[in-house]
GROMACS .gro file of C-alpha atoms in nm:
model
   98
    1MET     CA    1   1.183   0.242  -2.744
    2GLY     CA    2   1.135  -0.011  -2.440
    3CYS     CA    3   1.097   0.277  -2.222
    4LEU     CA    4   0.836   0.487  -2.437
    5PHE     CA    5   0.641   0.102  -2.443
    6VAL     CA    6   0.670   0.092  -2.094
    7LEU     CA    7   0.570   0.474  -2.011
    8LEU     CA    8   0.257   0.413  -2.257
    9ALA     CA    9   0.157   0.077  -2.091
   10ALA     CA   10   0.181   0.281  -1.741
   11PHE     CA   11  -0.035   0.579  -1.834
   12ALA     CA   12  -0.302   0.430  -2.086
   13PRO     CA   13  -0.546   0.308  -1.831
   14ARG     CA   14  -0.523   0.632  -1.655
   15LEU     CA   15  -0.539   0.836  -1.992
   16LEU     CA   16  -0.835   0.627  -2.096
   17PHE     CA   17  -1.037   0.653  -1.758
   18LEU     CA   18  -0.966   1.083  -1.796
   19ILE     CA   19  -1.112   1.045  -2.142
   20ILE     CA   20  -1.376   0.863  -1.997
   21TRP     CA   21  -1.479   1.087  -1.740
   22ILE     CA   22  -1.428   1.404  -1.946
   23ALA     CA   23  -1.698   1.276  -2.225
   24ARG     CA   24  -1.910   1.121  -2.002
   25PRO     CA   25  -1.905   1.256  -1.655
   26GLY     CA   26  -2.258   1.181  -1.568
   27TYR     CA   27  -2.192   0.792  -1.629
   28VAL     CA   28  -1.895   0.804  -1.358
   29ASP     CA   29  -2.102   1.002  -1.142
   30ALA     CA   30  -2.357   0.736  -1.157
   31VAL     CA   31  -2.108   0.437  -1.093
   32PHE     CA   32  -1.943   0.621  -0.820
   33ASP     CA   33  -2.100   0.822  -0.529
   34THR     CA   34  -1.842   1.086  -0.471
   35PHE     CA   35  -1.538   1.199  -0.640
   36VAL     CA   36  -1.291   1.061  -0.419
   37LEU     CA   37  -1.294   0.718  -0.531
   38PRO     CA   38  -1.226   0.747  -0.876
   39LEU     CA   39  -0.976   0.992  -0.811
   40LEU     CA   40  -0.798   0.754  -0.578
   41GLY     CA   41  -0.855   0.481  -0.822
   42LEU     CA   42  -0.726   0.681  -1.084
   43LEU     CA   43  -0.359   0.719  -0.886
   44PHE     CA   44  -0.328   0.365  -0.744
   45LEU     CA   45  -0.545   0.120  -0.904
   46PRO     CA   46  -0.584   0.242  -1.273
   47PHE     CA   47  -0.691  -0.102  -1.429
   48ALA     CA   48  -0.933  -0.186  -1.179
   49THR     CA   49  -1.080   0.130  -1.182
   50LEU     CA   50  -1.135   0.153  -1.536
   51MET     CA   51  -1.253  -0.201  -1.527
   52TRP     CA   52  -1.515  -0.092  -1.271
   53VAL     CA   53  -1.638   0.181  -1.495
   54LEU     CA   54  -1.668  -0.029  -1.796
   55LEU     CA   55  -1.871  -0.310  -1.616
   56ASP     CA   56  -2.065  -0.111  -1.341
   57ALA     CA   57  -2.369  -0.035  -1.568
   58PRO     CA   58  -2.651   0.121  -1.361
   59PRO     CA   59  -2.864   0.009  -1.220
   60ALA     CA   60  -2.767  -0.363  -1.243
   61GLY     CA   61  -2.400  -0.333  -1.109
   62VAL     CA   62  -2.098  -0.585  -1.108
   63GLU     CA   63  -2.248  -0.936  -1.065
   64GLY     CA   64  -2.147  -1.256  -1.206
   65PHE     CA   65  -1.824  -1.311  -1.419
   66ASP     CA   66  -1.777  -0.943  -1.386
   67TRP     CA   67  -1.591  -1.001  -1.059
   68PHE     CA   68  -1.334  -1.228  -1.237
   69TRP     CA   69  -1.221  -0.927  -1.477
   70ILE     CA   70  -1.238  -0.690  -1.155
   71GLY     CA   71  -1.015  -0.942  -0.995
   72PHE     CA   72  -0.807  -0.998  -1.268
   73ALA     CA   73  -0.758  -0.588  -1.324
   74ILE     CA   74  -0.658  -0.573  -0.936
   75LEU     CA   75  -0.387  -0.842  -0.999
   76MET     CA   76  -0.274  -0.649  -1.323
   77ASP     CA   77  -0.215  -0.349  -1.110
   78LEU     CA   78  -0.059  -0.484  -0.826
   79SER     CA   79   0.172  -0.659  -1.031
   80HIS     CA   80   0.315  -0.315  -1.159
   81TYR     CA   81   0.411  -0.251  -0.811
   82VAL     CA   82   0.539  -0.573  -0.726
   83GLY     CA   83   0.759  -0.512  -1.063
   84ALA     CA   84   0.874  -0.202  -0.968
   85VAL     CA   85   1.001  -0.302  -0.614
   86ALA     CA   86   1.180  -0.601  -0.755
   87ASN     CA   87   1.367  -0.391  -1.008
   88ARG     CA   88   1.452  -0.130  -0.793
   89ASN     CA   89   1.793  -0.235  -0.739
   90GLN     CA   90   1.913  -0.296  -1.101
   91PHE     CA   91   1.996   0.021  -1.143
   92PRO     CA   92   2.341   0.156  -0.957
   93ARG     CA   93   2.309   0.413  -0.689
   94ARG     CA   94   2.500   0.718  -0.703
   95ALA     CA   95   2.785   0.751  -0.444
   96SER     CA   96   2.709   0.987  -0.146
   97THR     CA   97   2.950   1.291  -0.178
   98ALA     CA   98   2.950   1.362   0.196
   0.00000   0.00000   0.00000
């Protein structure tokens, strides 16, 4: 059950961003100039990309307190990577058969 929760937490922002991108492609195109940035964000910084799409309402853009939420989302993304690196030695490695 715990593994299912971790997988859901890992893929939820990616899935939600894909749903927004499929349902409202014009909105995502208005936020980003090219498809490369949202694709890279989808792969590497999904929380920050999702937050950027939700907060960046053209033509106003991101301003004021919105930057706090963008920064918080970046910290969430980075915490996933730090947690993965910190916990990689918890599982025993297979002995080499050479």
